[in-house]
Amino acid sequence: MNLRDITAAELTAQVTNDSGLLKPVSESLYDLHEKGRDLNVFISFDKQHLEQETAALAARLARGERPSLAGIPAVLADNICTVFYPTTCASKMLAEYRPPFSARLVESLQQKGALITGKTNMEEFGLGCSGNSSHYGVAKNPWEAERTAGSGAAAAVSTSSALLAFATDTVGELRQSASFCGVLAIRPSYGRISRSGVIDYASSMEQVGVAARTTTDLALALEAAAGPDPRDPTSLKAEAPPYASLLESGEGKLKAAVPESWDRTSGLEDGVKDCFQSELEQIKAMGIEVDFVELKHFREAPLAAAVISAVEAFSNLANMDGVRFGCRGSAASLQEMYTVSRSEAFSSKLKKFIGFGALVSSEKYYRKHFLKSQRMRTRIKDELAACLEEYDLLLTPTTPFAAPLAGGSLDAFHLLDPANFYTAAPALAGLPALTFPVYTDDGLPAGLQLIGETGDETALLRASLRLEKGRSPLKFPEPGSM
Amino acid sequence: MERAAWDARVKLNSEETNELLEHSRLVFEQLDSIPESELDTLQATCYGHSQPNTVREDTEEASLPLSLSLGNAPDADESCFRVPRIIEE
Amino acid sequence: MQNMETVVGLEVHVELFTTTKLFCGCSTAFGAEPNSQVCPTCLGLPGGTLPRLNQRAVEYTIEAALALNCRIAEKITFDRKNYFYADLPKGYQISQFFSPMGTGGYVEINLDGKIKKIGIHQIHLEEDTGKLFHAGDDILTSAYSRVDFNRAGVPLIEIVTEPDIRSAEEARLFLQRLRSILRYIDISDCKMEEGSMRCDANVSIRAAEGSALGDKTELKNMNSFRSVYKGIEYEVERQSGVLKEGGKVIPETRHWDESKGITTAMRSKFVSADYRCFPDPNLPPLETPAEWVEKIKEKIPELPSSRSRRFIDDYGLPPYDAEVLTVSRGLADYYESVLRYHRDPKAASNWIMSELLRLLNAAGLEVDECKIQPEALGKLLKMIGDEVISGKIAKTVLEEMFASGEDPEAIVERKGLVQISDESALEEIISRVLENNPKSVEDYNQGKKKAMGFLVGQVMKETGGKANPQKVNELLKEKLDG
Ligand SMILES: [Zn+2]
């Protein structure tokens, strides 16, 4: 079974028509997993579990059920809880953690017939995507193995190990890694997908997003995952739109804005800069209006995001104390035990990050820095909202650079990760944002980021489809070619 | 910084401490460069959106069986989690 | 050293009578096997911590705030108080730091007939912690401790007074009144011995009224009204002693040792804790529309202060009676029900306060567990008033009613206890008594008026106590003097 050139909708139709195809599907998935082992994409992948899932689905199909994602292979980042796999957050702390529950998202995907094949690698607790803090080592980029994938989720989609991947996007992690791996990804509006059962590190910014290889698949996956959930108090109460059926490229008038400060970041690679500029020309040629607008505070977003996410991480990860679950170091007394356990189990990067969170929320800095960052957040949010009242979309590169080399520089500690330059603002504002794959002259993938109005993922999906139709098919690396 | 690390219950070696101090200084400098006066009148944004909270009815739901509530514990007896002595020597 | 003034502020924690915990559906019932009433939320398991707010807990808190004459916050928000301890599952406690549910209220206490208002600084809602069991004798010598999280997440309200309390006695009166109010609105059983009501006291002394406050100590671990009283008394003495010797009171937390009757200092690594309180990003503000608050207000019954005033005004009761009868809503309701069947307020008050409460206390029962229905007590009082039975007989009838719940008329009828007021019947008995006691008659005639008492007693004895004592007196006098 060739999973490279098939869309999710086609696969579901075929499998529903002939459940005998499930066997070759699961065999291909296993082959792909074996071929891609070197990439270090998965933390958990179990052939037996996959066989159980396909058998269960075959039985449902035989009973006449017609679930909407039947037979579609999907992966989950390893911070989305599953009863059937450990959920490690790529941290030594949770290497043995078996959640006694599955995330609401997992329940909906299973109910809709998706095959959850495995749990994917990530930065420890999902914190950033251009580093090397995973307890399981860095996930390698399928395009060039010496580069980072940013996340196993995006890499799995890029190699067809899965047609859909679900992973969290806090300051931009999923969008960035999708950009590094040349796949599409959407981070919906804050609250659109339930966070119940998701181990997040910065609750006010974190959203589950989806990566896929086509806009249509993205819409299908988002439709399956989105919707109100009484178990998540921040879940949007409004029903999610039926994205898949609303999807049409349209030729209508579309006004896009580009922040005029888009190229004012020292991290911007020439390849990405040229690529973005030529994309803008193509987009104009498609009849989409593009204006450069002044967004004075867009550039402040990574700063505010760093402070806010560090404070929330400091607090959210305080339950990692070696009492009810997780690693416990040996110590004579309780408070010492906390420090020993956490210091042994957390990466150096994470320790520094939550240390910073504790520092910036201390009495001395609370008002001066933390509260100020929260006010900056308000200003950024207001500015984006005003801009999106006038324009349908905001366009930027997704990351200032293509996938970084997985060398020593990955270990560098950044509070102000340059990868967050474009992705932090919509994350702070809770806006939906989509990354569409583009390519630099060197042939490496990069991303075009589309930011939309809150609650309106449909507009982003439609624009994405319009981009997709206006160009040659997307490229993907040959699996196992490395 | 020593106090902050202790409050986060993480041990940083001197290299890590210096690195963190250096990066914190950078962040603080950038924050200081943004005039306070422009922000004073703004509300802080503490939540991901402006949708209000909802409440749940006060009806009982199933708790975990003991095998699951204690299942992940590094140290437990038949019904309780165990922790090292609480008072330092 | 001149007169010192005691200044006390109390922090009272009260567990609410809800079925489930504050942020999850686990039961709050007492006495279950350790860790059998826990779930991923109240255990703080990764991925399971999203809080779902209990409506009843919020309503109870608003009700309490209204009953304590507080202003209600327009929006209900929750904050995280961050610290590490074995009984705290998430590494933070969800509380209300920035915007408590109620502020600026007061409670009235009755100080020897004078009403004094104790200011309520604030009342807020928060979650309780788990429970620790120390192996060995106590926390100091135990090698390890065991943790039960059944209480973790149970809703607690914290009531913080202004430093308006001037003595241990005022503190005791305040607590009694507070308990009485909270029981009236039926949101907690407020049992200090069982831990459903807990009280910490901030104690300081100052040279004279109005002068600057001295440094205060915080007293913990007082498990009864009596130990609050004794703890404060001890602490005032101790602080005076320190000052008299020219020392300084060290601001610190002190532990009340019930068995030794002293307070001792508690140690901590960093002198003042920095809890880094910040708004919980998982709990957006909850609106409190005026109609909702109004609906809650309607549920509040007449509270002890106003009810006691009304008993004085409407029923002409002495303040002491009014105070005793309004201590609990059940007792006050009982009293007023009795009046509906027999409107003699003072008689009802006397019988309830002296006889009924004595029987209830001896049996360890609450008034609503009493077998004597208000109607039955009303009947009994009417029989006394109508001189059908004597007061003395009535006491035995009441005891019988208390034991069996039988109707008083039936008891009197069955036992033939009807009072003899019939003059001809009494005259006959009196003549017999006079005949049999010539010595006493002579004594009386010689001016020894005490002999009269003896003769009355003899008549009562003859009638088995059923003679109407007033009638006997009249008739005897007539006979002897005539
Ligand atoms: Zn629970």
Coordinates of N, CA, C and O in Angstrom, one line a residue, chain B residues 3-4 6-9 46-47 51-56 58-61 63-64 66 69-70 77-88, chain C residues 19-21 24-27 33 35 38 52-56 84-85 132 140 142-147 267 270 272 274 276 280 283-286:
Chain B
R3 N 17.8 31.8 45.0 CA 16.5 31.7 45.6 C 15.5 31.3 44.6 O 14.7 30.4 44.9
A4 N 15.6 31.8 43.4 CA 14.6 31.4 42.4 C 14.8 30.0 42.0 O 13.8 29.2 41.9
W6 N 15.9 27.6 43.9 CA 15.4 26.9 45.0 C 13.9 26.8 45.0 O 13.3 25.8 45.2
D7 N 13.3 28.0 44.7 CA 11.8 28.0 44.7 C 11.3 27.2 43.6 O 10.1 26.7 43.6
A8 N 12.0 27.0 42.5 CA 11.6 26.1 41.4 C 12.1 24.7 41.7 O 11.8 23.8 40.9
R9 N 12.8 24.5 42.8 CA 13.3 23.2 43.2 C 14.1 22.5 42.0 O 13.9 21.4 41.6
C46 N -4.3 37.7 31.0 CA -3.8 36.6 31.7 C -4.4 35.3 31.1 O -4.0 34.2 31.6
Y47 N -5.3 35.4 30.2 CA -6.0 34.2 29.7 C -5.9 34.1 28.1 O -5.6 35.1 27.5
Q51 N -13.4 34.5 26.6 CA -14.6 33.8 27.0 C -14.7 33.5 28.5 O -13.7 33.0 29.0
P52 N -15.8 33.8 29.1 CA -15.9 33.6 30.5 C -15.9 32.1 30.9 O -16.2 31.3 30.0
N53 N -15.6 31.9 32.1 CA -15.6 30.5 32.6 C -17.1 30.0 32.8 O -18.0 30.8 32.8
T54 N -17.2 28.7 32.9 CA -18.5 28.1 33.2 C -18.4 27.2 34.4 O -17.3 27.0 34.9
V55 N -19.6 26.8 34.9 CA -19.5 26.0 36.1 C -20.1 24.6 35.8 O -20.7 24.4 34.8
R56 N -19.8 23.7 36.7 CA -20.2 22.3 36.6 C -21.2 22.0 37.7 O -21.1 22.6 38.8
D58 N -22.8 20.1 40.8 CA -22.2 19.4 42.0 C -22.7 17.9 42.0 O -23.3 17.5 43.0
T59 N -22.3 17.2 41.0 CA -22.7 15.7 41.1 C -21.5 14.9 41.0 O -20.6 15.2 40.3
E60 N -21.6 13.8 41.7 CA -20.4 12.9 41.9 C -20.0 12.2 40.6 O -20.9 11.7 39.9
E61 N -18.8 12.1 40.4 CA -18.3 11.3 39.2 C -17.3 10.2 39.8 O -16.8 10.4 40.9
S63 N -14.2 8.1 40.9 CA -12.8 8.4 41.2 C -12.0 7.2 40.7 O -12.6 6.3 40.2
L64 N -10.7 7.3 40.8 CA -9.9 6.3 40.3 C -9.8 5.1 41.3 O -9.8 5.3 42.5
L66 N -7.9 2.4 43.4 CA -6.6 2.5 44.1 C -5.4 2.1 43.2 O -4.3 2.7 43.3
S69 N -4.7 5.0 41.1 CA -4.3 6.3 41.7 C -2.9 6.1 42.3 O -2.1 7.1 42.2
L70 N -2.6 4.9 42.7 CA -1.2 4.7 43.2 C -0.3 4.1 42.2 O 0.9 3.9 42.4
D77 N 2.6 2.5 49.9 CA 2.2 1.2 50.5 C 0.8 0.9 50.0 O 0.4 1.3 48.9
E78 N 0.0 0.1 50.7 CA -1.2 -0.4 50.2 C -2.3 0.6 49.9 O -3.1 0.5 49.1
S79 N -2.2 1.8 50.6 CA -3.2 2.8 50.4 C -2.7 4.2 50.3 O -3.4 5.1 49.9
C80 N -1.4 4.5 50.6 CA -0.9 5.8 50.7 C 0.4 6.0 49.9 O 1.2 5.1 49.7
F81 N 0.6 7.2 49.4 CA 1.9 7.6 48.8 C 2.8 7.8 50.0 O 2.4 8.2 51.1
R82 N 4.1 7.5 49.8 CA 5.1 7.7 50.9 C 6.1 8.8 50.4 O 6.5 8.8 49.3
V83 N 6.5 9.6 51.3 CA 7.5 10.7 51.0 C 8.5 10.6 52.1 O 8.3 10.2 53.3
P84 N 9.8 11.1 51.8 CA 10.8 11.1 52.8 C 10.4 12.0 54.0 O 9.6 12.9 53.8
R85 N 11.2 11.9 55.1 CA 10.9 12.8 56.2 C 10.7 14.2 55.9 O 11.5 14.7 55.0
I86 N 9.8 14.9 56.5 CA 9.4 16.2 56.1 C 10.4 17.3 56.7 O 10.7 18.3 56.1
I87 N 10.8 17.1 57.9 CA 11.6 18.1 58.6 C 13.1 17.7 58.3 O 13.5 16.6 58.5
E88 N 13.8 18.7 57.9 CA 15.3 18.5 57.7 C 16.0 18.3 59.0 O 15.5 18.8 60.1
Chain C
T19 N -21.2 18.1 47.6 CA -21.1 16.7 47.3 C -19.8 16.3 46.7 O -19.2 15.3 47.0
T20 N -19.2 17.2 45.9 CA -18.0 16.9 45.2 C -17.0 18.0 45.5 O -17.3 19.1 46.0
K21 N -15.8 17.8 45.0 CA -14.6 18.7 45.3 C -14.8 20.0 44.4 O -15.7 20.1 43.6
C24 N -13.3 19.0 40.7 CA -13.5 17.7 40.0 C -14.7 17.0 40.7 O -15.2 17.5 41.7
G25 N -15.1 15.9 40.1 CA -16.3 15.2 40.6 C -16.1 14.2 41.7 O -17.0 13.5 42.0
C26 N -14.9 14.2 42.3 CA -14.7 13.3 43.4 C -15.5 13.6 44.7 O -15.7 14.8 44.9
S27 N -15.9 12.6 45.4 CA -16.7 12.8 46.6 C -15.9 13.5 47.7 O -14.7 13.3 47.8
E33 N -11.5 5.1 52.6 CA -10.2 4.6 52.6 C -9.3 5.6 51.9 O -9.6 6.3 50.9
N35 N -6.9 7.7 49.6 CA -6.7 7.8 48.2 C -7.7 7.0 47.4 O -7.4 6.6 46.3
V38 N -10.0 10.1 44.7 CA -9.0 11.0 44.0 C -9.2 10.6 42.5 O -9.6 9.5 42.1
R52 N -12.5 22.1 36.8 CA -13.9 22.3 36.4 C -14.6 22.8 37.6 O -14.8 22.0 38.6
L53 N -15.0 24.0 37.6 CA -15.5 24.7 38.8 C -16.9 24.2 39.2 O -17.8 24.2 38.4
N54 N -17.0 23.9 40.5 CA -18.2 23.4 41.1 C -19.2 24.6 41.4 O -18.9 25.5 42.2
Q55 N -20.3 24.6 40.8 CA -21.3 25.7 40.9 C -21.8 25.9 42.4 O -21.8 27.0 42.9
R56 N -22.0 24.8 43.0 CA -22.5 24.9 44.4 C -21.5 25.5 45.3 O -21.9 26.3 46.2
F84 N 6.0 24.1 47.3 CA 6.1 22.7 47.3 C 5.9 22.1 48.6 O 6.5 22.5 49.6
Y85 N 4.9 21.2 48.7 CA 4.8 20.5 50.0 C 4.1 19.1 49.7 O 3.4 19.0 48.7
L132 N -1.4 14.3 55.9 CA -0.2 13.6 56.1 C -0.3 12.7 57.3 O -0.8 13.2 58.3
L140 N 8.6 15.4 63.7 CA 10.0 15.6 63.9 C 10.9 14.4 63.9 O 12.0 14.4 63.4
S142 N 9.8 11.2 62.6 CA 9.4 10.2 61.6 C 10.4 10.1 60.5 O 10.9 11.1 60.0
A143 N 10.6 8.8 60.1 CA 11.6 8.6 59.0 C 10.9 8.9 57.6 O 11.6 9.2 56.7
Y144 N 9.6 8.7 57.6 CA 8.9 9.0 56.3 C 7.5 9.4 56.7 O 7.0 9.2 57.9
S145 N 6.7 9.9 55.8 CA 5.3 10.2 56.0 C 4.5 9.6 54.9 O 5.0 9.3 53.8
R146 N 3.2 9.4 55.2 CA 2.3 8.8 54.2 C 1.3 9.9 53.8 O 0.9 10.7 54.7
V147 N 0.9 9.9 52.6 CA 0.0 11.0 52.1 C -1.3 10.4 51.6 O -1.3 9.5 50.8
R267 N 10.0 26.3 62.3 CA 11.2 26.8 61.5 C 10.8 26.7 60.0 O 10.0 26.0 59.5
F270 N 13.5 29.6 54.1 CA 13.5 31.0 53.8 C 12.5 31.7 54.7 O 11.4 31.2 54.8
S272 N 10.6 34.5 54.7 CA 9.3 34.8 54.2 C 9.1 34.0 52.9 O 10.0 34.1 52.0
D274 N 7.7 33.2 49.2 CA 7.3 34.0 48.0 C 6.4 33.1 47.2 O 6.9 32.2 46.5
R276 N 4.4 33.8 44.7 CA 4.3 34.1 43.3 C 2.9 33.9 42.8 O 2.6 33.2 41.8
D280 N -4.8 32.1 37.5 CA -4.7 30.8 36.9 C -5.2 30.8 35.5 O -6.4 31.1 35.3
L283 N -8.5 29.1 34.5 CA -9.8 29.4 35.0 C -10.1 30.9 34.6 O -9.9 31.8 35.4
P284 N -10.7 31.1 33.5 CA -11.1 32.4 33.1 C -12.1 33.0 34.1 O -12.7 32.2 34.8
P285 N -12.3 34.3 34.1 CA -13.2 34.9 35.1 C -14.6 34.4 34.8 O -15.0 34.2 33.7
L286 N -15.3 34.2 36.0 CA -16.7 33.8 35.9 C -17.6 35.0 36.3 O -17.3 35.6 37.3

